[in-house]
CSV table of C-alpha atoms in Angstrom, one decimal:
chain,number,residue,atom,x,y,z
A,1,MET,CA,23.7,2.5,22.8
A,2,SER,CA,22.2,5.9,23.0
A,3,GLU,CA,18.6,6.5,24.1
A,4,ARG,CA,17.9,7.8,20.6
A,5,ASN,CA,19.2,4.7,18.8
A,6,ARG,CA,17.3,2.4,21.1
A,7,SER,CA,14.2,4.4,20.3
A,8,HIS,CA,14.9,4.1,16.6
A,9,GLU,CA,15.2,0.3,16.9
A,10,THR,CA,12.0,0.0,18.9
A,11,ILE,CA,10.1,2.1,16.4
A,12,GLU,CA,11.5,0.3,13.4
A,13,ASP,CA,10.4,-2.9,15.2
A,14,LEU,CA,6.9,-1.5,15.7
A,15,SER,CA,6.4,0.2,12.3
A,16,GLY,CA,4.6,-2.7,10.7
A,17,VAL,CA,2.3,-3.1,13.7
A,18,ALA,CA,1.7,0.6,13.8
A,19,ALA,CA,0.8,0.6,10.1
A,20,LEU,CA,-1.8,-2.1,10.8
A,21,ARG,CA,-3.2,0.0,13.7
A,22,ALA,CA,-2.5,-2.9,16.1
A,23,LEU,CA,-0.7,-0.9,18.8
A,24,THR,CA,-2.0,-0.5,22.3
A,25,PRO,CA,-2.9,3.2,23.1
A,26,ASP,CA,0.3,3.6,25.1
A,27,GLU,CA,2.5,2.3,22.3
A,28,ALA,CA,0.7,4.4,19.8
A,29,ARG,CA,1.5,7.5,21.8
A,30,PHE,CA,5.1,6.5,22.1
A,31,VAL,CA,5.4,5.9,18.4
A,32,ALA,CA,3.6,9.1,17.5
A,33,ALA,CA,5.9,11.1,19.7
A,34,HIS,CA,9.0,9.6,18.1
A,35,LEU,CA,7.7,10.0,14.5
A,36,ALA,CA,6.9,13.6,15.1
A,37,GLY,CA,10.6,14.3,15.5
A,38,CYS,CA,12.2,11.6,13.3
A,39,ALA,CA,12.0,11.9,9.5
A,40,SER,CA,13.5,8.5,8.7
A,41,CYS,CA,11.3,6.5,11.0
A,42,ARG,CA,8.4,8.5,9.7
A,43,ARG,CA,9.2,7.7,6.1
A,44,GLN,CA,9.3,4.0,6.9
A,45,TYR,CA,6.1,4.1,8.8
A,46,VAL,CA,4.3,6.0,6.0
A,47,GLU,CA,5.6,3.5,3.4
A,48,LEU,CA,4.2,0.6,5.4
A,49,ALA,CA,1.0,2.5,6.1
A,50,ALA,CA,0.5,3.0,2.4
A,51,VAL,CA,0.6,-0.8,2.1
A,52,ALA,CA,-1.9,-1.2,4.9
A,53,GLU,CA,-4.2,1.2,3.1
A,54,LEU,CA,-4.3,-1.3,0.2
A,55,LEU,CA,-5.5,-4.0,2.6
A,56,LEU,CA,-8.6,-2.0,3.2
A,57,ARG,CA,-9.7,-3.2,-0.2
A,58,VAL,CA,-9.1,-6.9,0.5
A,59,PRO,CA,-12.5,-7.9,1.9
A,60,GLU,CA,-15.1,-8.9,-0.6
A,61,PRO,CA,-17.6,-6.1,-1.2
A,62,VAL,CA,-21.0,-7.0,0.3
A,63,GLU,CA,-24.3,-5.4,-0.7
A,64,PRO,CA,-25.4,-3.4,2.4
A,65,PRO,CA,-28.9,-3.9,3.8
A,66,ALA,CA,-31.7,-2.2,1.9
A,67,GLY,CA,-32.7,1.1,3.5
A,68,LEU,CA,-29.2,1.9,4.7
A,69,ARG,CA,-28.6,4.4,1.9
A,70,GLU,CA,-31.9,6.1,2.5
A,71,ARG,CA,-31.3,6.3,6.2
A,72,ILE,CA,-27.8,7.7,5.8
A,73,LEU,CA,-29.0,10.4,3.4
A,74,ALA,CA,-31.9,11.3,5.7
A,75,LEU,CA,-29.6,11.6,8.7
A,76,ALA,CA,-27.1,13.6,6.7
A,77,ALA,CA,-29.8,16.1,5.9
A,78,GLN,CA,-30.2,16.7,9.6
A,79,THR,CA,-26.5,16.7,10.4
A,80,PRO,CA,-24.5,20.0,10.3
A,81,GLN,CA,-21.2,19.9,8.7
A,82,GLU,CA,-17.9,21.1,10.0
A,83,GLY,CA,-16.5,24.1,8.3
A,84,GLN,CA,-13.1,25.5,7.7
A,85,LEU,CA,-13.4,28.4,10.0
A,86,ALA,CA,-12.8,26.6,13.3
A,87,ASP,CA,-13.6,28.5,16.4
A,88,PRO,CA,-10.4,28.2,18.4
A,89,ARG,CA,-12.5,28.4,21.6
A,90,ALA,CA,-14.3,25.3,20.4
A,91,GLU,CA,-11.2,23.2,19.9
A,92,GLY,CA,-10.8,21.6,23.3
A,93,THR,CA,-14.4,20.5,23.6
A,94,ARG,CA,-14.8,19.5,20.0
A,95,SER,CA,-11.8,17.2,19.9
A,96,GLU,CA,-13.1,15.8,23.1
A,97,ALA,CA,-16.4,15.0,21.5
A,98,ASP,CA,-14.8,13.7,18.3
A,99,ARG,CA,-11.9,11.9,19.7
A,100,GLY,CA,-11.0,8.9,17.7
A,101,GLU,CA,-13.6,9.5,15.1
A,102,THR,CA,-11.8,10.7,12.0
A,103,PRO,CA,-8.5,9.8,10.5
A,104,PRO,CA,-7.5,13.1,8.9
A,105,THR,CA,-7.2,15.0,12.2
A,106,GLY,CA,-5.2,14.7,15.3
A,107,ALA,CA,-1.7,14.5,13.8
A,108,PRO,CA,0.8,13.8,16.5
A,109,SER,CA,3.3,16.4,15.5
A,110,ALA,CA,3.5,19.9,16.8
A,111,ALA,CA,4.6,20.7,13.3
A,112,ALA,CA,1.4,19.5,11.9
A,113,PRO,CA,-1.5,22.0,11.6
A,114,PRO,CA,-3.8,21.9,14.6
A,115,ALA,CA,-6.7,19.6,14.0
A,116,GLY,CA,-9.3,22.3,14.3
A,117,ALA,CA,-7.6,24.6,11.9
A,118,PRO,CA,-7.6,22.9,8.5
A,119,PRO,CA,-6.4,25.2,5.7
A,120,PRO,CA,-9.1,27.3,4.1
A,121,GLU,CA,-10.4,25.9,0.9
A,122,ALA,CA,-11.8,27.9,-1.9
A,123,GLY,CA,-15.5,27.6,-2.7
A,124,SER,CA,-16.4,26.0,0.5
A,125,PRO,CA,-20.0,26.5,1.7
A,126,THR,CA,-19.0,26.9,5.3
A,127,THR,CA,-16.4,29.6,5.1
A,128,ASP,CA,-19.2,32.0,5.9
A,129,GLY,CA,-19.9,30.2,9.1
A,130,GLY,CA,-19.6,32.9,11.7
A,131,PRO,CA,-19.4,32.5,15.4
A,132,ALA,CA,-23.0,31.5,15.5
A,133,SER,CA,-22.6,28.5,13.1
A,134,PRO,CA,-23.5,25.1,14.3
A,135,GLU,CA,-20.1,23.3,14.2
A,136,GLY,CA,-21.0,19.7,14.0
A,137,THR,CA,-21.5,19.1,17.6
A,138,ASP,CA,-25.0,17.8,16.7
A,139,ARG,CA,-25.2,14.1,16.5
A,140,PRO,CA,-27.6,12.4,14.2
A,141,PRO,CA,-30.5,10.8,16.1
A,142,ALA,CA,-29.1,7.3,15.9
A,143,GLY,CA,-25.6,8.3,16.9
A,144,ARG,CA,-24.0,8.3,20.3
A,145,PRO,CA,-24.9,11.5,22.2
A,146,ALA,CA,-21.3,12.6,22.2
A,147,GLY,CA,-22.0,16.1,21.1
A,148,ARG,CA,-24.0,16.9,24.2
A,149,GLU,CA,-21.1,17.5,26.5
A,150,ALA,CA,-19.5,19.8,23.9
A,151,ALA,CA,-22.7,21.7,23.4
A,152,SER,CA,-23.5,22.2,27.0
A,153,ALA,CA,-19.9,23.3,27.7
A,154,ARG,CA,-20.4,26.4,25.7
A,155,PRO,CA,-23.0,29.1,26.0
A,156,PRO,CA,-24.7,30.2,22.8
A,157,VAL,CA,-23.0,33.1,21.1
A,158,PRO,CA,-25.4,36.0,20.7
A,159,LEU,CA,-26.3,36.7,17.1
A,160,ALA,CA,-25.4,40.2,16.2
A,161,PRO,CA,-27.9,41.6,13.8
A,162,ARG,CA,-25.4,41.6,10.9
A,163,ALA,CA,-23.3,38.7,12.0
A,164,PRO,CA,-22.7,36.3,9.1
A,165,ARG,CA,-24.7,33.2,9.6
A,166,ARG,CA,-24.8,29.9,7.9
A,167,PHE,CA,-27.8,28.3,6.2
A,168,ASP,CA,-27.9,24.6,5.4
A,169,TRP,CA,-29.6,24.9,2.0
A,170,ARG,CA,-30.4,21.2,1.8
A,171,ASP,CA,-32.3,21.2,5.0
A,172,LEU,CA,-35.9,21.9,5.6
A,173,GLY,CA,-34.5,23.9,8.5
A,174,LEU,CA,-33.7,26.5,5.9
A,175,VAL,CA,-37.3,27.0,5.3
A,176,ALA,CA,-37.9,27.5,8.9
A,177,SER,CA,-34.9,29.8,9.3
A,178,LEU,CA,-36.1,31.9,6.3
A,179,ALA,CA,-39.4,32.2,7.9
A,180,ALA,CA,-37.8,33.1,11.2
A,181,ALA,CA,-35.6,35.6,9.5
A,182,LEU,CA,-38.5,37.3,7.9
A,183,PHE,CA,-40.6,37.2,11.0
A,184,PHE,CA,-37.9,38.6,13.2
A,185,GLY,CA,-36.9,41.5,11.0
A,186,TYR,CA,-34.1,40.4,8.9
A,187,SER,CA,-34.5,42.6,5.9
A,188,SER,CA,-35.4,41.0,2.7
A,189,LEU,CA,-32.6,42.9,1.2
A,190,ARG,CA,-30.2,41.1,3.5
A,191,LEU,CA,-31.7,37.8,2.5
A,192,ARG,CA,-31.3,38.8,-1.1
A,193,ASP,CA,-27.6,39.6,-0.4
A,194,GLU,CA,-27.1,36.2,1.1
A,195,LEU,CA,-28.8,34.5,-1.8
A,196,ASP,CA,-26.8,36.5,-4.3
A,197,ALA,CA,-23.6,35.7,-2.5
A,198,ARG,CA,-24.3,32.0,-3.1
A,199,SER,CA,-25.5,32.4,-6.7
A,200,ALA,CA,-24.0,29.0,-7.5
A,201,ARG,CA,-26.4,27.5,-5.1
A,202,LEU,CA,-29.4,29.5,-6.1
A,203,ALA,CA,-30.8,26.7,-8.2
A,204,GLN,CA,-31.0,24.6,-5.1
A,205,VAL,CA,-32.2,27.3,-2.8
A,206,GLU,CA,-35.1,28.4,-4.9
A,207,PRO,CA,-37.1,25.3,-4.8
A,208,ILE,CA,-36.7,25.2,-1.1
A,209,ALA,CA,-37.7,28.9,-0.8
A,210,ASN,CA,-40.7,28.1,-2.9
A,211,ALA,CA,-41.5,25.2,-0.7
A,212,ALA,CA,-41.6,27.7,2.2
A,213,ALA,CA,-44.4,29.5,0.3
A,214,ARG,CA,-46.4,26.4,-0.4
A,215,GLY,CA,-45.7,24.5,2.8
A,216,ARG,CA,-46.7,25.4,6.3
A,217,THR,CA,-44.6,27.6,8.5
A,218,ALA,CA,-45.1,29.4,11.7
A,219,PRO,CA,-42.8,31.5,13.9
A,220,VAL,CA,-41.8,30.2,17.4
A,221,ALA,CA,-40.5,32.7,20.0
A,222,GLY,CA,-38.9,32.5,23.4
A,223,THR,CA,-41.0,33.0,26.5
A,224,ASP,CA,-40.1,35.1,29.5
A,225,ALA,CA,-37.9,32.2,30.6
A,226,ALA,CA,-35.7,32.6,27.5
A,227,PRO,CA,-36.8,35.6,25.5
A,228,GLN,CA,-33.8,35.5,23.2
A,229,ILE,CA,-34.9,32.2,21.6
A,230,HIS,CA,-36.3,32.6,18.1
A,231,GLY,CA,-37.1,30.2,15.3
A,232,ALA,CA,-39.9,28.6,13.3
A,233,VAL,CA,-41.6,25.4,12.6
A,234,ALA,CA,-42.0,24.3,9.0
A,235,GLU,CA,-43.8,21.4,7.4
A,236,ILE,CA,-43.1,20.4,3.8
A,237,ASP,CA,-44.6,17.3,2.2
A,238,GLY,CA,-45.7,16.0,5.5
A,239,ARG,CA,-42.3,16.3,7.3
A,240,ALA,CA,-42.3,18.9,10.1
A,241,GLN,CA,-39.2,20.4,11.7
A,242,LEU,CA,-38.7,22.9,14.4
A,243,TYR,CA,-35.7,25.2,13.9
A,244,LEU,CA,-34.5,27.3,16.9
A,245,GLU,CA,-31.7,29.7,17.5
A,246,GLN,CA,-30.2,31.1,20.7
A,247,LEU,CA,-31.3,28.1,22.8
A,248,PRO,CA,-29.5,28.2,26.2
A,249,SER,CA,-27.3,25.1,26.8
A,250,PRO,CA,-29.3,22.7,28.9
A,251,PRO,CA,-27.9,21.1,32.1
A,252,ALA,CA,-26.1,17.8,31.3
A,253,ASP,CA,-29.1,15.6,32.3
A,254,ARG,CA,-31.7,17.7,30.4
A,255,LEU,CA,-32.7,18.2,26.8
A,256,TYR,CA,-35.3,20.2,25.0
A,257,GLN,CA,-38.6,18.4,24.2
A,258,VAL,CA,-41.1,19.7,21.7
A,259,TRP,CA,-44.8,19.4,22.2
A,260,LEU,CA,-47.7,19.8,19.9
A,261,ILE,CA,-51.0,20.7,21.5
A,262,PRO,CA,-54.4,20.1,19.8
A,263,PRO,CA,-57.3,22.4,20.6
A,264,GLY,CA,-58.5,21.5,24.1
A,265,GLY,CA,-56.2,18.5,24.2
A,266,GLN,CA,-53.1,17.3,26.1
A,267,PRO,CA,-49.6,18.0,24.9
A,268,ILE,CA,-48.1,15.3,22.7
A,269,GLY,CA,-44.3,14.9,22.8
A,270,VAL,CA,-43.0,15.0,19.2
A,271,GLY,CA,-39.3,15.2,19.4
A,272,VAL,CA,-36.2,16.0,21.5
A,273,GLY,CA,-32.9,17.8,20.9
A,274,SER,CA,-30.0,19.5,22.4
A,275,PRO,CA,-28.5,22.7,20.9
A,276,GLY,CA,-25.2,22.6,19.1
A,277,GLU,CA,-22.8,25.5,19.0
A,278,GLY,CA,-24.4,28.9,19.0
A,279,GLY,CA,-27.5,27.4,20.5
A,280,THR,CA,-28.9,26.3,17.1
A,281,GLN,CA,-31.0,23.3,16.8
A,282,THR,CA,-33.2,21.6,14.2
A,283,ILE,CA,-35.6,19.0,15.7
A,284,PRO,CA,-37.5,16.8,13.3
A,285,LEU,CA,-41.0,16.3,14.6
A,286,ASP,CA,-42.6,12.8,14.8
A,287,ARG,CA,-46.0,13.9,13.5
A,288,PRO,CA,-47.6,16.4,11.2
A,289,LEU,CA,-48.9,19.7,12.3
A,290,ALA,CA,-52.4,19.2,11.0
A,291,GLY,CA,-55.0,19.5,13.8
A,292,MET,CA,-52.6,21.1,16.2
A,293,ARG,CA,-53.0,24.5,17.7
A,294,LEU,CA,-49.8,25.2,19.6
A,295,ILE,CA,-46.2,24.1,19.6
A,296,ALA,CA,-44.2,24.4,22.8
A,297,VAL,CA,-40.7,23.6,24.0
A,298,THR,CA,-39.8,22.5,27.6
A,299,LEU,CA,-36.7,21.2,29.3
A,300,GLU,CA,-37.0,17.5,30.2
A,301,PRO,CA,-34.8,14.7,31.5
A,302,ALA,CA,-32.3,13.3,29.0
A,303,PRO,CA,-32.2,11.2,26.9
A,304,LEU,CA,-35.8,10.4,26.2
A,305,GLY,CA,-37.8,13.3,27.5
A,306,SER,CA,-41.0,13.0,29.5
A,307,GLU,CA,-44.5,11.6,29.0
A,308,GLY,CA,-45.9,15.1,29.6
A,309,PRO,CA,-44.2,18.5,30.1
A,310,THR,CA,-42.7,19.0,33.5
A,311,SER,CA,-40.9,22.3,33.2
A,312,GLU,CA,-41.9,25.8,32.3
A,313,ILE,CA,-42.2,26.6,28.6
A,314,PHE,CA,-39.1,28.1,27.0
A,315,ALA,CA,-40.5,28.7,23.5
A,316,ALA,CA,-43.9,28.5,21.9
A,317,GLY,CA,-45.8,29.4,18.8
A,318,THR,CA,-49.3,29.3,17.4
A,319,LEU,CA,-50.0,27.0,14.4
B,1,MET,CA,-17.3,13.1,-11.5
B,2,ASP,CA,-14.2,11.7,-9.9
B,3,ASP,CA,-14.0,10.9,-6.2
B,4,ARG,CA,-12.3,14.1,-5.2
B,5,ALA,CA,-14.8,16.3,-6.9
B,6,LEU,CA,-17.5,14.2,-5.3
B,7,LEU,CA,-16.1,14.9,-1.9
B,8,GLU,CA,-15.9,18.6,-2.7
B,9,GLN,CA,-19.6,18.5,-3.5
B,10,ILE,CA,-20.3,16.7,-0.2
B,11,ALA,CA,-18.3,19.4,1.6
B,12,ARG,CA,-20.8,21.9,0.0
B,13,GLY,CA,-23.7,20.1,1.7
B,14,ASP,CA,-24.8,18.1,-1.3
B,15,THR,CA,-26.6,15.0,-0.1
B,16,VAL,CA,-26.9,13.8,-3.7
B,17,ALA,CA,-23.1,13.6,-3.9
B,18,LEU,CA,-23.1,11.7,-0.6
B,19,GLY,CA,-25.6,9.2,-2.2
B,20,LEU,CA,-23.2,8.8,-5.2
B,21,LEU,CA,-20.3,8.1,-2.8
B,22,TYR,CA,-22.4,5.5,-1.1
B,23,ASP,CA,-23.3,3.9,-4.5
B,24,ARG,CA,-19.5,3.7,-5.3
B,25,TYR,CA,-18.2,2.4,-1.9
B,26,GLY,CA,-21.1,1.3,0.2
B,27,ALA,CA,-20.6,-2.3,-0.6
B,28,ALA,CA,-16.8,-2.1,-0.1
B,29,ALA,CA,-17.4,-0.3,3.3
B,30,PHE,CA,-20.0,-2.9,4.3
B,31,GLY,CA,-17.8,-5.8,3.2
B,32,LEU,CA,-14.9,-4.4,5.3
B,33,ALA,CA,-17.1,-3.9,8.3
B,34,MET,CA,-18.5,-7.4,8.0
B,35,ARG,CA,-15.1,-8.9,7.7
B,36,ILE,CA,-14.0,-7.3,11.0
B,37,LEU,CA,-17.3,-7.5,12.9
B,38,ARG,CA,-19.0,-10.6,11.5
B,39,ASP,CA,-22.3,-9.2,12.4
B,40,PRO,CA,-24.6,-7.5,9.9
B,41,GLY,CA,-26.3,-5.2,12.5
B,42,ALA,CA,-23.0,-4.0,13.9
B,43,ALA,CA,-21.5,-3.6,10.4
B,44,GLU,CA,-24.5,-1.6,9.3
B,45,GLU,CA,-24.1,0.8,12.2
B,46,VAL,CA,-20.4,1.2,11.6
B,47,VAL,CA,-21.0,2.0,7.9
B,48,GLN,CA,-23.8,4.5,8.7
B,49,ASP,CA,-21.5,6.1,11.3
B,50,ALA,CA,-18.6,6.3,8.8
B,51,PHE,CA,-20.7,7.9,6.0
B,52,LEU,CA,-22.1,10.4,8.4
B,53,ASN,CA,-18.7,11.1,9.7
B,54,ALA,CA,-17.5,11.6,6.1
B,55,TRP,CA,-20.5,14.0,5.6
B,56,ARG,CA,-19.7,16.0,8.7
B,57,ARG,CA,-15.9,16.2,8.0
B,58,ALA,CA,-15.8,16.3,4.2
B,59,ALA,CA,-14.4,19.8,4.4
B,60,THR,CA,-11.4,18.6,6.4
B,61,TYR,CA,-10.5,16.0,3.8
B,62,ARG,CA,-6.9,16.6,2.6
B,63,PRO,CA,-6.3,15.3,-0.9
B,64,ASP,CA,-2.5,14.9,-0.1
B,65,ARG,CA,-3.4,12.3,2.4
B,66,GLY,CA,-4.8,9.8,0.0
B,67,GLU,CA,-7.8,8.9,-2.1
B,68,PRO,CA,-11.4,9.6,-0.9
B,69,ARG,CA,-12.0,5.8,-1.0
B,70,THR,CA,-9.1,5.2,1.3
B,71,TRP,CA,-10.2,8.0,3.6
B,72,LEU,CA,-13.7,6.6,3.8
B,73,LEU,CA,-12.6,3.0,4.3
B,74,SER,CA,-10.1,4.1,6.9
B,75,ILE,CA,-13.0,5.6,8.9
B,76,VAL,CA,-14.9,2.3,8.6
B,77,HIS,CA,-11.8,0.4,9.7
B,78,HIS,CA,-11.3,2.6,12.7
B,79,ARG,CA,-14.8,2.4,13.8
B,80,ALA,CA,-15.0,-1.3,13.4
B,81,ILE,CA,-11.7,-1.9,15.2
B,82,ASP,CA,-12.8,0.4,18.0
B,83,ARG,CA,-16.0,-1.6,18.3
B,84,VAL,CA,-14.1,-5.0,18.4
B,85,ARG,CA,-11.8,-3.6,21.1
B,86,GLY,CA,-14.7,-2.0,23.0
B,87,SER,CA,-12.8,1.2,22.9
B,88,ALA,CA,-15.2,3.4,21.0
B,89,GLY,CA,-14.1,7.0,21.2
B,90,GLN,CA,-10.6,6.1,22.3
B,91,ARG,CA,-7.8,6.4,19.9
B,92,SER,CA,-6.2,3.1,20.1
B,93,GLU,CA,-3.8,3.2,17.2
B,94,LEU,CA,-1.8,5.5,15.0
B,95,ASP,CA,-3.6,7.0,12.1
B,96,LEU,CA,-2.7,6.4,8.6
B,97,ALA,CA,-3.1,10.1,8.1
B,98,ASP,CA,-1.0,10.9,11.1
B,99,ALA,CA,2.3,11.2,9.3
B,100,PRO,CA,3.1,14.8,10.1
B,101,GLU,CA,4.2,15.8,6.6
B,102,PRO,CA,3.7,14.2,3.2
B,103,VAL,CA,6.4,11.8,2.3
B,104,ASP,CA,6.8,12.2,-1.5
B,105,ARG,CA,7.8,8.6,-2.4
B,106,ALA,CA,5.1,7.0,-0.4
B,107,ASP,CA,2.6,9.5,-1.9
B,108,VAL,CA,3.6,8.6,-5.4
B,109,TRP,CA,3.0,5.0,-4.7
B,110,ARG,CA,-0.2,5.7,-3.0
B,111,GLU,CA,-1.4,7.5,-6.1
B,112,THR,CA,-0.4,4.7,-8.5
B,113,TRP,CA,-1.5,2.0,-6.2
B,114,SER,CA,-5.0,3.4,-6.1
B,115,GLY,CA,-5.5,2.1,-9.6
B,116,LEU,CA,-4.5,-1.5,-8.7
B,117,GLU,CA,-7.1,-4.1,-9.1
B,118,ARG,CA,-8.4,-5.8,-6.0
B,119,GLU,CA,-7.4,-9.1,-7.5
B,120,THR,CA,-3.8,-8.0,-7.7
B,121,ILE,CA,-3.8,-7.1,-4.0
B,122,LEU,CA,-5.4,-10.5,-3.1
B,123,ARG,CA,-2.8,-12.4,-5.1
B,124,ALA,CA,0.1,-10.5,-3.5
B,125,LEU,CA,-1.4,-11.2,0.0
B,126,ALA,CA,-1.9,-14.9,-0.9
B,127,GLY,CA,1.7,-15.1,-2.0
B,128,LEU,CA,3.0,-14.2,1.4
B,129,PRO,CA,4.4,-16.9,3.7
B,130,GLU,CA,1.5,-18.3,5.7
B,131,GLU,CA,2.7,-17.1,9.1
B,132,GLN,CA,3.2,-13.5,7.8
B,133,ARG,CA,-0.2,-13.4,6.1
B,134,VAL,CA,-2.0,-14.8,9.2
B,135,ALA,CA,-0.3,-12.3,11.5
B,136,ILE,CA,-1.3,-9.4,9.3
B,137,GLU,CA,-4.9,-10.6,8.9
B,138,LEU,CA,-5.4,-11.2,12.6
B,139,ALA,CA,-4.1,-7.7,13.3
B,140,PHE,CA,-5.8,-5.8,10.6
B,141,PHE,CA,-9.1,-7.6,10.2
B,142,GLY,CA,-9.3,-9.2,13.6
B,143,GLY,CA,-8.8,-6.1,15.6
B,144,LEU,CA,-6.2,-7.7,17.7
B,145,THR,CA,-3.2,-5.9,19.1
B,146,HIS,CA,0.2,-7.4,18.2
B,147,ALA,CA,0.4,-8.8,21.8
B,148,GLU,CA,-2.9,-10.5,21.3
B,149,VAL,CA,-1.8,-11.8,17.9
B,150,ALA,CA,1.3,-13.3,19.6
B,151,GLU,CA,-0.9,-14.9,22.3
B,152,ARG,CA,-3.3,-16.3,19.8
B,153,LEU,CA,-0.6,-17.8,17.7
B,154,GLY,CA,1.6,-18.9,20.6
B,155,ASP,CA,4.6,-17.0,19.2
B,156,PRO,CA,6.9,-14.6,20.9
B,157,LEU,CA,6.0,-10.9,20.6
B,158,GLY,CA,9.2,-10.1,18.8
B,159,THR,CA,8.6,-12.7,16.2
B,160,VAL,CA,5.1,-11.4,15.5
B,161,LYS,CA,6.3,-7.8,15.2
B,162,GLY,CA,9.0,-9.0,12.8
B,163,ARG,CA,6.6,-11.1,10.7
B,164,ILE,CA,4.2,-8.3,10.3
B,165,ARG,CA,6.9,-5.9,9.2
B,166,LEU,CA,8.5,-8.4,6.8
B,167,GLY,CA,5.1,-9.3,5.4
B,168,LEU,CA,4.1,-5.6,4.7
B,169,THR,CA,7.5,-4.9,3.2
B,170,LYS,CA,7.2,-7.9,0.9
B,171,LEU,CA,3.7,-6.9,-0.1
B,172,ARG,CA,5.1,-3.5,-1.0
B,173,THR,CA,7.9,-4.9,-3.1
B,174,VAL,CA,5.6,-7.3,-4.9
B,175,LEU,CA,3.0,-4.6,-5.6
B,176,GLN,CA,5.6,-2.1,-6.8
B,177,GLY,CA,6.8,-4.7,-9.2
B,178,GLN,CA,3.3,-5.3,-10.4
B,179,GLU,CA,2.9,-1.6,-11.0
B,180,VAL,CA,6.1,-1.2,-13.0
B,181,CYS,CA,5.2,-4.0,-15.3
């Protein structure tokens, strides 16, 4: 019996187990390698996998705990989305960070499109994501800190003045970034262009932009330690966020911690974060800005930060 | 709005659409995670993780790889199984979506099957010979590898592999018949 035939038999044997995802990692690699080059085995596998998909609906639906919906939506609002324009340089580190997370990527075949280069899709919000876009390396606060390695592996990409950049319209961070853009000399004409280019989303943008006017915002700038950092803090309806760009990647055991400082008082730690791709980071703050005079950002031990600031200040602003 | 349009909205950054997806499939996702994990806290985390993953990766969803519901529940299944096996972050099995190219026939069935009632699927599963059904359930909802299934049942490995394949093939035949009728 030829090697090839023996392989066919083994795969046929394993196809049901493979469809149920009950292979060991070694077996899965073996099967995937064979399927990549064998149409008939692949067909059989896909047919059984389609049956297995039906089994996903077998368990009785159970009402999830109260509050889960709200928490998911709140976390999503803080979680950057991956776009279609994958940065090829990011591929290695991103798949490292996302390994095993998502079914639709990681096809075993060389004939399949690379995981990081999904086909462009019309009308996507993220096709304008330039090299400075956050590419989903941020993890939500409750998630595993898997994105950190990916983030620290890449230096932030400098923002060219006219480089296309991506706004997350649904995020309060937009308010902050609008404020930052205005403060740091993005022309209002350019902002207008960006808004016009997304006319379909204007209806959503405008209330947020109005919120910028009625809420509280203040610019935050890098110090001598990191003069390229810029950003802003925004507070709408009692929720404050700090949005920063061009943050240098911190060492693996460090993260950025945000402090609010009342007049004549001690700094109060109000949030921590690690920049995603392009050095962009939105950090929700634990408390409102009322009664505070200064906001400052330092580098502190991961994952919790410090009781009080221990490093020099990398960025600061007056409230 | 159908599920695909919903996912398109989600890919545009629409959290309202994400809420709608949750309203449609949150209970199915939680039920699936509970069946595998048998722990409300762990199931809740897996469901949260899966929805946020769907949020982050909505733009990478490929309509030719199945329904959004299947896509979402597959993520839940992966996460839950990884958790059972203590192998979070490690790809421990082939992906349903890993087929390198669409296979027309299977896709057609996939499409028509998506309209099947849950009751129909349950009946077909219940109609399998006991030993096939148990092997399938232990593997798919117990998070066991086929070697572990064999060990649990005290059967030879080859027997278990065969039962699983026969059982799935039979399910397929039964459900195709249902669909045609």
